[in-house]
Short mmCIF file of C-alpha atoms and ligand atoms in Angstrom, two decimals:
data_model
loop_
_atom_site.label_atom_id
_atom_site.label_comp_id
_atom_site.label_asym_id
_atom_site.label_seq_id
_atom_site.Cartn_x
_atom_site.Cartn_y
_atom_site.Cartn_z
CA MET Y 1 0.00 0.00 -0.01
CA GLN Y 2 1.14 3.52 -0.78
CA ILE Y 3 0.05 5.78 2.06
CA ILE Y 4 0.74 9.51 2.30
CA HIS Y 5 0.46 11.19 5.70
CA ILE Y 6 -0.13 14.94 5.76
CA ALA Y 7 0.40 16.75 9.04
CA ALA Y 8 1.67 19.90 10.75
CA GLU Y 9 4.21 17.98 12.90
CA CYS Y 10 6.56 15.09 12.28
CA TYR Y 11 9.44 14.06 14.51
CA PRO Y 12 12.34 14.79 14.25
CA ALA Y 13 11.78 17.70 11.79
CA ALA Y 14 9.06 19.47 13.75
CA LYS Y 15 7.60 18.34 17.07
CA VAL Y 16 5.47 20.23 19.57
CA GLY Y 17 3.85 17.20 21.21
CA GLY Y 18 2.54 13.73 20.56
CA LEU Y 19 1.27 14.49 17.04
CA GLY Y 20 4.90 14.78 15.86
CA ASP Y 21 5.95 11.51 17.47
CA VAL Y 22 3.00 9.63 16.02
CA VAL Y 23 3.15 10.86 12.41
CA GLY Y 24 6.86 10.04 11.98
CA ALA Y 25 6.47 6.65 13.64
CA LEU Y 26 3.38 5.72 11.61
CA ALA Y 27 5.18 6.19 8.32
CA LYS Y 28 8.29 4.42 9.54
CA TYR Y 29 6.44 1.38 10.90
CA LEU Y 30 4.26 1.15 7.75
CA ASN Y 31 7.53 0.78 5.82
CA LEU Y 32 8.82 -1.78 8.30
CA ALA Y 33 5.58 -3.74 7.73
CA GLY Y 34 6.31 -3.83 3.99
CA HIS Y 35 4.18 -0.90 2.83
CA HIS Y 36 5.15 2.53 1.54
CA GLY Y 37 4.60 5.29 4.06
CA ARG Y 38 5.52 8.92 3.30
CA VAL Y 39 4.98 12.19 5.11
CA ILE Y 40 4.29 15.72 3.81
CA LEU Y 41 5.12 18.49 6.31
CA PRO Y 42 5.52 22.29 6.11
CA LYS Y 43 9.11 23.50 5.72
CA TYR Y 44 9.41 25.47 8.98
CA HIS Y 45 12.56 27.09 10.29
CA THR Y 46 13.13 24.49 13.01
CA LYS Y 47 16.62 23.52 14.13
CA TYR Y 48 16.37 20.09 12.49
CA ILE Y 49 15.21 21.48 9.16
CA ILE Y 50 17.89 24.19 9.14
CA ASN Y 51 20.70 21.77 10.09
CA ASN Y 52 19.91 19.06 7.55
CA GLU Y 53 20.29 18.80 3.80
CA TRP Y 54 17.20 18.96 1.59
CA GLN Y 55 16.92 18.56 -2.14
CA GLU Y 56 14.45 20.57 -4.21
CA ILE Y 57 12.37 18.26 -6.37
CA PHE Y 58 9.40 20.36 -7.52
CA ALA Y 59 8.23 23.94 -7.87
CA ASN Y 60 4.90 25.44 -8.83
CA THR Y 61 2.48 28.30 -8.26
CA ALA Y 62 -0.96 27.85 -6.66
CA LEU Y 63 -3.92 30.15 -6.10
CA LEU Y 64 -4.78 31.56 -2.69
CA GLY Y 65 -7.88 33.77 -2.79
CA VAL Y 66 -7.39 36.55 -5.32
CA GLY Y 67 -3.64 36.11 -5.20
CA ALA Y 68 -1.20 33.28 -5.79
CA PHE Y 69 1.82 31.83 -4.04
CA ASP Y 70 4.95 30.01 -5.13
CA TYR Y 71 5.81 26.77 -3.44
CA LYS Y 72 8.60 24.24 -3.63
CA ILE Y 73 8.85 20.65 -2.50
CA TYR Y 74 12.03 19.43 -0.83
CA THR Y 75 13.01 15.91 0.15
CA ASP Y 76 15.34 14.49 2.75
CA THR Y 77 18.64 13.28 1.30
CA SER Y 78 19.92 11.42 4.35
CA ASN Y 79 17.66 8.34 4.14
CA LYS Y 80 18.12 8.00 7.88
CA LEU Y 81 14.53 8.51 8.97
CA GLY Y 82 13.09 5.20 7.83
CA TYR Y 83 10.47 6.95 5.66
CA GLU Y 84 10.39 9.56 2.91
CA LEU Y 85 9.81 13.03 4.29
CA TYR Y 86 8.69 15.84 1.93
CA LEU Y 87 8.69 19.47 2.96
CA VAL Y 88 6.44 22.11 1.48
CA ASP Y 89 8.23 25.44 1.32
CA ILE Y 90 6.04 28.53 1.06
CA PRO Y 91 8.31 31.53 1.74
CA GLY Y 92 6.69 34.14 3.98
CA LEU Y 93 4.05 31.73 5.27
CA LEU Y 94 5.59 28.48 6.47
CA ASN Y 95 9.28 29.27 6.99
CA ARG Y 96 8.92 30.35 10.64
CA GLU Y 97 10.56 29.23 13.82
CA GLN Y 98 7.39 28.04 15.56
CA VAL Y 99 4.96 25.48 14.20
CA TYR Y 100 1.81 27.25 15.45
CA GLY Y 101 0.63 30.33 17.24
CA TYR Y 102 0.62 32.96 14.47
CA GLU Y 103 -2.33 35.20 13.64
CA ASP Y 104 -2.34 33.96 10.07
CA ASP Y 105 -2.32 30.25 10.93
CA SER Y 106 -5.56 29.77 8.94
CA THR Y 107 -3.93 31.15 5.78
CA ARG Y 108 -0.69 29.22 6.44
CA PHE Y 109 -2.39 25.85 6.73
CA ILE Y 110 -4.85 26.40 3.85
CA ALA Y 111 -1.86 27.23 1.66
CA PHE Y 112 0.03 24.18 2.95
CA GLN Y 113 -2.91 21.82 2.20
CA THR Y 114 -3.42 23.38 -1.24
CA ALA Y 115 0.25 22.97 -2.16
CA ALA Y 116 0.41 19.41 -0.82
CA ILE Y 117 -2.56 18.27 -2.91
CA ASP Y 118 -1.47 20.23 -5.97
CA TRP Y 119 1.91 18.50 -5.82
CA ILE Y 120 0.46 15.00 -5.29
CA ILE Y 121 -1.62 15.50 -8.45
CA LYS Y 122 1.03 17.20 -10.62
CA ALA Y 123 3.76 14.73 -9.63
CA GLU Y 124 1.31 11.84 -10.25
CA LEU Y 125 2.11 10.19 -6.91
CA ALA Y 126 -1.20 8.32 -7.08
CA PRO Y 127 -1.30 7.13 -3.44
CA ASP Y 128 -3.66 4.30 -2.47
CA LEU Y 129 -4.79 6.39 0.50
CA ILE Y 130 -4.16 9.73 2.17
CA ASN Y 131 -4.12 9.87 5.98
CA VAL Y 132 -4.52 13.46 7.25
CA HIS Y 133 -3.89 14.43 10.86
CA ASP Y 134 -5.72 16.98 13.04
CA HIS Y 135 -7.32 20.21 11.89
CA HIS Y 136 -4.24 21.58 10.10
CA ALA Y 137 -4.76 18.99 7.35
CA ALA Y 138 -8.49 18.33 7.85
CA LEU Y 139 -9.73 20.45 4.93
CA ILE Y 140 -8.10 17.99 2.52
CA PRO Y 141 -11.03 15.49 2.51
CA PHE Y 142 -13.33 18.35 1.46
CA MET Y 143 -10.80 19.73 -1.02
CA ILE Y 144 -10.16 16.52 -2.91
CA GLN Y 145 -13.86 15.78 -3.22
CA ASN Y 146 -15.07 19.27 -4.06
CA CYS Y 147 -12.36 21.60 -5.41
CA HIS Y 148 -12.51 21.70 -9.20
CA ASP Y 149 -8.73 21.55 -9.63
CA PHE Y 150 -8.33 18.52 -7.41
CA MET Y 151 -10.85 16.16 -9.06
CA ALA Y 152 -8.03 13.78 -10.07
CA LEU Y 153 -7.98 12.63 -6.42
CA LYS Y 154 -11.75 12.50 -5.95
CA GLU Y 155 -11.79 8.70 -5.62
CA CYS Y 156 -8.77 8.50 -3.35
CA PRO Y 157 -9.75 7.19 0.11
CA VAL Y 158 -8.90 9.61 2.86
CA VAL Y 159 -8.68 8.92 6.60
CA LEU Y 160 -8.69 11.63 9.25
CA THR Y 161 -6.86 10.90 12.49
CA ILE Y 162 -7.79 13.10 15.43
CA HIS Y 163 -4.97 13.52 17.92
CA ASN Y 164 -6.68 16.31 19.80
CA GLY Y 165 -10.31 17.29 19.20
CA GLN Y 166 -10.12 20.40 21.42
CA TYR Y 167 -8.35 22.29 18.62
CA GLN Y 168 -10.50 22.60 15.49
CA GLY Y 169 -8.97 25.42 13.44
CA THR Y 170 -12.23 27.39 13.43
CA MET Y 171 -12.12 30.46 11.15
CA GLU Y 172 -14.43 33.21 9.86
CA TRP Y 173 -16.41 32.49 6.69
CA SER Y 174 -14.54 35.30 4.89
CA ASN Y 175 -11.62 32.82 4.64
CA ASN Y 176 -13.57 30.63 2.25
CA VAL Y 177 -12.09 32.46 -0.75
CA MET Y 178 -8.71 30.98 0.06
CA ILE Y 179 -9.90 27.44 -0.58
CA PRO Y 180 -9.37 26.58 -4.27
CA LYS Y 181 -12.52 26.95 -6.37
CA TRP Y 182 -15.51 24.87 -5.18
CA ASP Y 183 -19.27 25.01 -5.72
CA SER Y 184 -20.70 27.38 -3.16
CA TRP Y 185 -23.83 25.28 -2.58
CA LYS Y 186 -21.59 22.78 -0.79
CA TRP Y 187 -20.92 25.27 2.02
CA GLY Y 188 -22.64 23.00 4.54
CA LEU Y 189 -19.67 20.60 4.34
CA LEU Y 190 -17.40 23.31 5.75
CA ASP Y 191 -19.73 25.00 8.23
CA TRP Y 192 -20.19 24.32 11.92
CA ASN Y 193 -22.14 26.87 13.98
CA GLY Y 194 -21.61 29.73 11.56
CA PHE Y 195 -17.85 29.26 11.09
CA ILE Y 196 -15.62 27.25 8.81
CA ASN Y 197 -14.56 24.42 11.06
CA PRO Y 198 -11.80 22.33 9.41
CA LEU Y 199 -11.99 19.49 11.95
CA ALA Y 200 -15.78 19.23 11.61
CA SER Y 201 -15.41 19.29 7.80
CA GLY Y 202 -12.81 16.53 7.97
CA ILE Y 203 -15.08 14.38 10.12
CA ARG Y 204 -17.91 14.83 7.59
CA CYS Y 205 -15.89 14.29 4.42
CA ALA Y 206 -13.25 11.67 5.38
CA TRP Y 207 -13.99 8.07 4.53
CA LYS Y 208 -12.99 6.99 8.03
CA VAL Y 209 -12.14 8.88 11.21
CA THR Y 210 -9.78 7.54 13.83
CA THR Y 211 -8.79 8.83 17.24
CA VAL Y 212 -5.72 7.83 19.21
CA SER Y 213 -7.39 5.63 21.83
CA ASN Y 214 -10.73 3.99 22.33
CA GLY Y 215 -11.21 5.72 25.69
CA TYR Y 216 -10.84 9.11 23.98
CA LEU Y 217 -13.24 8.14 21.19
CA GLN Y 218 -15.92 7.38 23.78
CA GLU Y 219 -15.28 10.76 25.46
CA LEU Y 220 -15.57 12.72 22.20
CA ARG Y 221 -19.18 11.69 21.84
CA PHE Y 222 -20.05 13.49 25.06
CA GLN Y 223 -17.34 16.13 25.30
CA SER Y 224 -15.72 17.35 22.10
CA ASN Y 225 -15.72 21.12 22.32
CA GLY Y 226 -19.04 21.52 20.46
CA LEU Y 227 -18.78 18.61 18.01
CA GLU Y 228 -20.78 16.09 20.10
CA LYS Y 229 -23.73 16.07 17.70
CA LEU Y 230 -21.44 15.57 14.73
CA PHE Y 231 -19.75 12.58 16.34
CA GLU Y 232 -23.18 11.09 16.97
CA LEU Y 233 -24.07 11.55 13.29
CA GLU Y 234 -20.78 10.15 11.97
CA TRP Y 235 -20.24 7.55 14.68
CA HIS Y 236 -20.44 4.66 12.18
CA LYS Y 237 -17.16 5.64 10.58
CA CYS Y 238 -15.21 6.43 13.75
CA SER Y 239 -12.83 4.10 15.54
CA GLY Y 240 -10.16 4.34 18.23
CA ILE Y 241 -6.67 3.02 17.49
CA LEU Y 242 -4.24 3.24 20.37
CA ASN Y 243 -0.94 4.95 19.56
CA GLY Y 244 2.22 2.95 19.86
CA ILE Y 245 5.70 4.16 20.72
CA ASP Y 246 8.70 4.09 18.45
CA THR Y 247 10.85 1.57 20.31
CA ILE Y 248 13.82 2.37 18.05
CA VAL Y 249 13.91 5.99 19.27
CA TRP Y 250 12.68 5.20 22.78
CA ASN Y 251 14.98 2.38 23.74
CA PRO Y 252 16.54 2.48 27.24
CA GLU Y 253 19.12 -0.07 26.14
CA GLU Y 254 20.60 2.27 23.54
CA ASP Y 255 19.40 5.78 24.35
CA GLN Y 256 22.29 8.25 23.93
CA ALA Y 257 20.65 10.82 26.20
CA LEU Y 258 21.01 8.56 29.22
CA THR Y 259 23.90 8.53 31.69
CA LYS Y 260 23.62 4.77 31.82
CA THR Y 261 21.52 2.60 29.53
CA PHE Y 262 19.60 -0.29 31.05
CA SER Y 263 17.15 -3.14 30.41
CA ALA Y 264 14.51 -4.92 32.46
CA LYS Y 265 17.27 -7.26 33.68
CA ASN Y 266 19.49 -4.63 35.28
CA VAL Y 267 16.95 -1.83 35.87
CA SER Y 268 17.24 -2.08 39.67
CA LYS Y 269 20.93 -1.16 39.56
CA GLU Y 270 21.45 0.96 36.44
CA LYS Y 271 18.37 3.20 36.43
CA LEU Y 272 19.72 4.84 39.59
CA HIS Y 273 22.70 6.34 37.68
CA ASN Y 274 20.24 8.41 35.67
CA LYS Y 275 18.43 9.52 38.81
CA LYS Y 276 21.78 10.61 40.25
CA THR Y 277 22.56 12.77 37.20
CA LEU Y 278 19.17 14.47 37.51
CA CYS Y 279 19.51 14.95 41.26
CA ASP Y 280 23.01 16.41 40.89
CA GLN Y 281 21.97 18.70 38.05
CA PHE Y 282 18.79 19.93 39.74
CA ASN Y 283 19.82 19.88 43.42
CA LEU Y 284 17.48 17.10 44.49
CA ASP Y 285 17.80 14.41 47.13
CA ILE Y 286 18.53 11.02 45.58
CA ASN Y 287 17.21 9.19 48.64
CA LYS Y 288 13.66 10.44 48.14
CA PRO Y 289 11.24 9.30 45.43
CA LEU Y 290 11.47 11.49 42.33
CA PHE Y 291 8.20 12.60 40.65
CA VAL Y 292 8.53 14.24 37.25
CA PHE Y 293 6.10 16.10 35.01
CA ILE Y 294 6.93 16.53 31.32
CA GLY Y 295 4.66 18.43 28.97
CA ARG Y 296 2.77 21.46 27.86
CA LEU Y 297 1.92 23.72 30.81
CA VAL Y 298 -1.76 24.14 29.96
CA GLY Y 299 -5.13 23.42 31.54
CA GLU Y 300 -5.62 20.27 29.45
CA LYS Y 301 -2.66 18.71 31.25
CA ALA Y 302 -3.95 20.12 34.60
CA ALA Y 303 -0.59 21.90 34.91
CA ASP Y 304 -2.42 24.78 36.65
CA LEU Y 305 -3.11 22.44 39.59
CA LEU Y 306 0.54 21.50 40.07
CA PRO Y 307 1.97 24.47 42.08
CA GLN Y 308 -0.69 24.38 44.82
CA SER Y 309 -0.71 20.57 44.87
CA PHE Y 310 3.07 20.54 45.50
CA ILE Y 311 2.74 23.09 48.30
CA ASN Y 312 -0.10 21.12 49.92
CA ALA Y 313 1.67 17.80 49.42
CA PHE Y 314 4.75 19.10 51.26
CA HIS Y 315 2.50 20.50 53.94
CA LYS Y 316 0.32 17.41 54.44
CA ILE Y 317 2.69 14.54 53.67
CA GLY Y 318 5.97 16.17 54.66
CA ARG Y 319 9.12 16.76 52.62
CA LYS Y 320 9.44 13.11 51.71
CA MET Y 321 9.69 13.46 47.91
CA ASN Y 322 11.28 15.42 45.02
CA PHE Y 323 9.46 17.12 42.16
CA LEU Y 324 11.08 18.01 38.82
CA ILE Y 325 9.10 19.77 36.07
CA LEU Y 326 9.99 20.09 32.38
CA GLY Y 327 7.63 22.11 30.21
CA SER Y 328 6.48 25.35 28.74
CA GLY Y 329 3.12 26.93 28.06
CA GLN Y 330 0.94 29.46 29.86
CA THR Y 331 3.05 32.23 31.39
CA GLU Y 332 1.20 32.29 34.75
CA ILE Y 333 1.81 28.57 35.24
CA GLU Y 334 5.46 28.91 34.22
CA ASN Y 335 5.89 31.78 36.71
CA GLU Y 336 4.24 29.94 39.56
CA LEU Y 337 6.31 26.82 38.99
CA ASN Y 338 9.48 28.92 38.80
CA TYR Y 339 8.58 30.81 41.96
CA LEU Y 340 8.36 27.57 43.96
CA LYS Y 341 12.09 27.07 43.36
CA PHE Y 342 12.77 29.68 46.08
CA PHE Y 343 11.21 27.34 48.66
CA SER Y 344 13.01 24.19 47.60
CA GLN Y 345 14.82 22.22 50.28
CA ASN Y 346 16.73 20.17 47.74
CA ASP Y 347 13.41 18.65 46.71
CA TYR Y 348 11.93 20.79 43.91
CA ASN Y 349 13.06 22.20 40.59
CA THR Y 350 11.65 23.38 37.26
CA TYR Y 351 13.11 23.64 33.76
CA ILE Y 352 10.98 25.93 31.61
CA GLY Y 353 11.47 25.19 27.90
CA TYR Y 354 11.60 22.37 25.43
CA ASN Y 355 14.45 19.85 25.79
CA GLU Y 356 14.22 16.50 24.05
CA ASP Y 357 17.38 15.00 25.64
CA LEU Y 358 16.41 16.09 29.13
CA SER Y 359 12.99 14.49 28.64
CA HIS Y 360 14.69 11.14 27.85
CA LEU Y 361 16.88 11.42 30.95
CA MET Y 362 13.84 12.23 33.05
CA TYR Y 363 11.87 9.22 31.80
CA ALA Y 364 14.91 7.12 32.70
CA GLY Y 365 15.84 8.68 36.05
CA ALA Y 366 12.44 9.26 37.64
CA ASP Y 367 10.60 6.92 40.00
CA PHE Y 368 7.16 8.27 39.07
CA ILE Y 369 5.69 10.35 36.23
CA LEU Y 370 2.78 12.62 37.14
CA MET Y 371 -0.02 13.07 34.59
CA PRO Y 372 -3.13 14.55 36.22
CA SER Y 373 -4.47 15.55 32.75
CA ARG Y 374 -8.05 16.74 32.37
CA VAL Y 375 -7.93 15.61 28.72
CA GLU Y 376 -5.50 13.03 27.34
CA PRO Y 377 -6.42 11.63 23.94
CA CYS Y 378 -3.77 8.93 24.13
CA GLY Y 379 -0.82 10.24 26.08
CA LEU Y 380 2.64 9.09 25.10
CA ASN Y 381 4.47 10.13 28.25
CA GLN Y 382 3.07 7.25 30.29
CA LEU Y 383 4.05 4.81 27.54
CA TYR Y 384 7.63 6.15 27.40
CA ALA Y 385 7.74 6.09 31.20
CA LEU Y 386 6.67 2.44 31.29
CA ARG Y 387 9.38 1.52 28.83
CA TYR Y 388 11.98 3.28 31.01
CA GLY Y 389 10.78 1.63 34.26
CA THR Y 390 9.04 4.72 35.63
CA ILE Y 391 5.66 4.26 37.32
CA PRO Y 392 2.79 6.34 35.91
CA VAL Y 393 0.59 8.34 38.31
CA VAL Y 394 -2.31 9.45 36.15
CA ASN Y 395 -5.84 10.73 35.97
CA ASN Y 396 -8.22 8.03 34.78
CA THR Y 397 -9.12 9.63 31.45
CA GLY Y 398 -8.80 8.97 27.67
CA GLY Y 399 -5.72 6.94 26.73
CA LEU Y 400 -4.52 6.96 30.35
CA HIS Y 401 -7.64 4.99 31.24
CA ASP Y 402 -6.78 2.47 28.51
CA THR Y 403 -3.05 2.00 29.26
CA VAL Y 404 -2.58 2.17 33.03
CA VAL Y 405 -3.79 -0.43 35.55
CA ASP Y 406 -3.98 0.70 39.19
CA ILE Y 407 -1.84 -1.17 41.73
CA SER Y 408 -4.99 -2.10 43.66
CA GLU Y 409 -6.00 -4.36 40.74
CA PRO Y 410 -4.50 -7.73 39.75
CA ASN Y 411 -1.15 -7.20 38.01
CA GLY Y 412 -1.56 -3.43 38.42
CA TYR Y 413 1.47 -1.23 37.85
CA GLY Y 414 0.33 2.40 38.12
CA ILE Y 415 -1.58 4.81 40.31
CA LYS Y 416 -4.85 6.27 39.09
CA MET Y 417 -6.70 9.35 40.26
CA SER Y 418 -10.47 9.46 39.92
CA ASN Y 419 -10.46 13.07 38.71
CA ALA Y 420 -8.11 15.98 38.04
CA SER Y 421 -8.09 17.83 41.36
CA GLU Y 422 -5.54 18.93 43.95
CA ASN Y 423 -6.87 16.44 46.49
CA GLU Y 424 -6.57 13.53 44.08
CA ILE Y 425 -3.05 14.58 43.07
CA ILE Y 426 -1.99 14.69 46.74
CA LEU Y 427 -3.69 11.37 47.51
CA SER Y 428 -1.96 9.68 44.57
CA ILE Y 429 1.43 11.15 45.59
CA TYR Y 430 0.83 9.71 49.05
CA ARG Y 431 0.02 6.28 47.57
CA ALA Y 432 3.16 6.45 45.43
CA ILE Y 433 5.34 7.24 48.43
CA GLU Y 434 3.88 4.22 50.24
CA LEU Y 435 4.65 2.08 47.23
CA TYR Y 436 8.20 3.46 47.06
CA ALA Y 437 8.74 2.32 50.65
CA ASP Y 438 8.04 -1.25 49.57
CA ASN Y 439 11.30 -1.97 47.79
CA THR Y 440 10.43 -5.49 46.67
CA ARG Y 441 7.16 -4.38 45.02
CA MET Y 442 8.89 -1.36 43.39
CA GLU Y 443 11.55 -3.55 41.83
CA GLN Y 444 8.98 -6.09 40.63
CA ILE Y 445 6.83 -3.39 39.03
CA LYS Y 446 9.79 -1.74 37.29
CA LYS Y 447 10.72 -5.01 35.65
CA GLN Y 448 7.08 -5.76 34.80
CA ILE Y 449 6.38 -2.40 33.11
CA MET Y 450 9.56 -2.46 31.04
CA LYS Y 451 8.31 -5.65 29.40
CA LEU Y 452 4.85 -4.31 28.46
CA ASP Y 453 4.41 -4.00 24.70
CA TYR Y 454 2.99 -0.65 23.64
CA SER Y 455 5.10 -0.56 20.47
CA TRP Y 456 4.08 0.51 16.98
CA THR Y 457 5.04 -2.97 15.80
CA LYS Y 458 1.80 -4.03 17.43
CA SER Y 459 -0.40 -0.95 16.81
CA ILE Y 460 0.50 -0.47 13.15
CA ASN Y 461 -1.50 -3.60 12.25
CA ASN Y 462 -4.70 -1.83 13.37
CA TYR Y 463 -4.01 1.00 10.89
CA ILE Y 464 -3.22 -1.52 8.15
CA SER Y 465 -6.53 -3.35 8.82
CA LEU Y 466 -8.41 -0.08 8.71
CA TYR Y 467 -6.80 0.89 5.37
CA GLN Y 468 -7.61 -2.58 4.01
CA SER Y 469 -11.22 -2.22 5.11
CA LEU Y 470 -11.44 0.57 2.53
CA GLY Y 471 -10.70 -1.90 -0.22
CA ILE Y 472 -6.95 -1.34 -0.55
CA LYS Y 473 -5.35 -4.68 -1.10
CA ASN Y 474 -1.70 -4.57 -2.12
P1 ADP Z 501 0.48 16.27 23.76
O1 ADP Z 501 0.63 15.88 22.34
O2 ADP Z 501 -0.91 16.50 24.19
O3 ADP Z 501 1.36 17.41 24.15
P2 ADP Z 501 1.52 13.62 24.37
O4 ADP Z 501 1.64 12.87 25.66
O5 ADP Z 501 0.73 12.94 23.30
O6 ADP Z 501 0.96 15.06 24.69
O7 ADP Z 501 2.99 13.87 23.78
C1 ADP Z 501 3.90 14.71 24.40
C2 ADP Z 501 5.24 14.51 23.72
O8 ADP Z 501 5.95 15.76 23.79
C3 ADP Z 501 6.15 13.51 24.44
O9 ADP Z 501 7.07 12.98 23.50
C4 ADP Z 501 6.88 14.39 25.47
O10 ADP Z 501 8.07 13.80 25.90
C5 ADP Z 501 7.11 15.62 24.61
N1 ADP Z 501 7.28 16.87 25.35
C6 ADP Z 501 6.29 17.69 25.80
N2 ADP Z 501 6.81 18.81 26.38
C7 ADP Z 501 8.17 18.68 26.28
C8 ADP Z 501 9.27 19.50 26.69
N3 ADP Z 501 9.10 20.65 27.31
N4 ADP Z 501 10.51 19.08 26.39
C9 ADP Z 501 10.71 17.88 25.75
N5 ADP Z 501 9.72 17.06 25.35
C10 ADP Z 501 8.46 17.44 25.61
#
């Protein structure tokens, strides 16, 4: 099968969160399974894109409203990614340092989608299927079925994968002129509540819709930021496929970011070297359990609850544990987490920013990973943590519900909160400290979780079956 993925993120070229990890891994593991997976991504000005060699393979001009734009397609020359990565260069629009967050994001991503489809047609790539990801690429199902210039792809099956349904790319109707020529009586396929809603349009027009866990799929029906009715209408074509992890990139036996690599066999001894590096670097006490949080500092992740929860946990439980935070996001949360550093007694620290290597070391060196998320479509952090022998302490929602079993249950290996609240966070920290005191159980769980299989090698088959259910055979 020839599958093209179109997305706004793809590791290692551009990653903000889980979307990037998943898109790169999907294409790579499709290839490993004997298919042909490729990715089309905007050519941003990220470190990886600047520091690597790219070869121009195509150039054209496309229409955008009353104007036009030039675009070029570049490809990776290194062959080291395990899949073909194509970058769409649109000077002035896409070549920026950040992936998102600009006022003209609607224009940027309409232009990206237009160029991607224009190129697929002009270069006669003739994919068996196109898999688009999240709202940044979710106008493509509408475009290939309704834009006059894109009719060559009208019969091409297209799957929409929703990594996060909270973000929908909603824009004013005045933006409709930027979409290449279509029959205006089809406006209903773009509209949701008086706005153009790319995610809603994708859900309507895609042949199949997937989300990144079954737990999250069930939640979307009742809580999807205004799209509940739409999910009810289109439920027949929706399914949940749990993400996997790229066990080639996330491999504690070979990970270059670690002080000491380790496996399930020697985890008891060698994991500690990584904890020591973290404790030395961040002034923490190696004799106490180390809780880490890694991620976007936003309400979805319940990061706003962390500062007060830490204060109360120290107050109620005592200074029996360390906390180390890695993340960036809302300024108030960043400031509050930074402020707490002044009260540290060698048991608290925060690193504000994005740091891939540090995240690997933290998965390896921590005893527990905290994820009190209010919303977690799949969650990759808990899966990386499991692979690195770190016990997940999570809210029982979305993909966390599907992948973590509480220690109170048979063969349980994690700690689950019943909701995202300060009290539940403190209670689960207390339970984790009790577990930490039981050395035999801790060591048994570390070995057990490192052997769990949440790899793409397993999950990719669910995508392949879904593609085959659309009649694609080869
Ligand atoms: P989301 O996509 O909602 O942000 P996921 O759990 O699906 O959450 O994926 C988060 C990914 O981003 C993980 O690979 C995590 O390690 C990484 N990550 C998030 N914040 C940072 C950061 N500040 N530094 C390094 N990696 C980060």
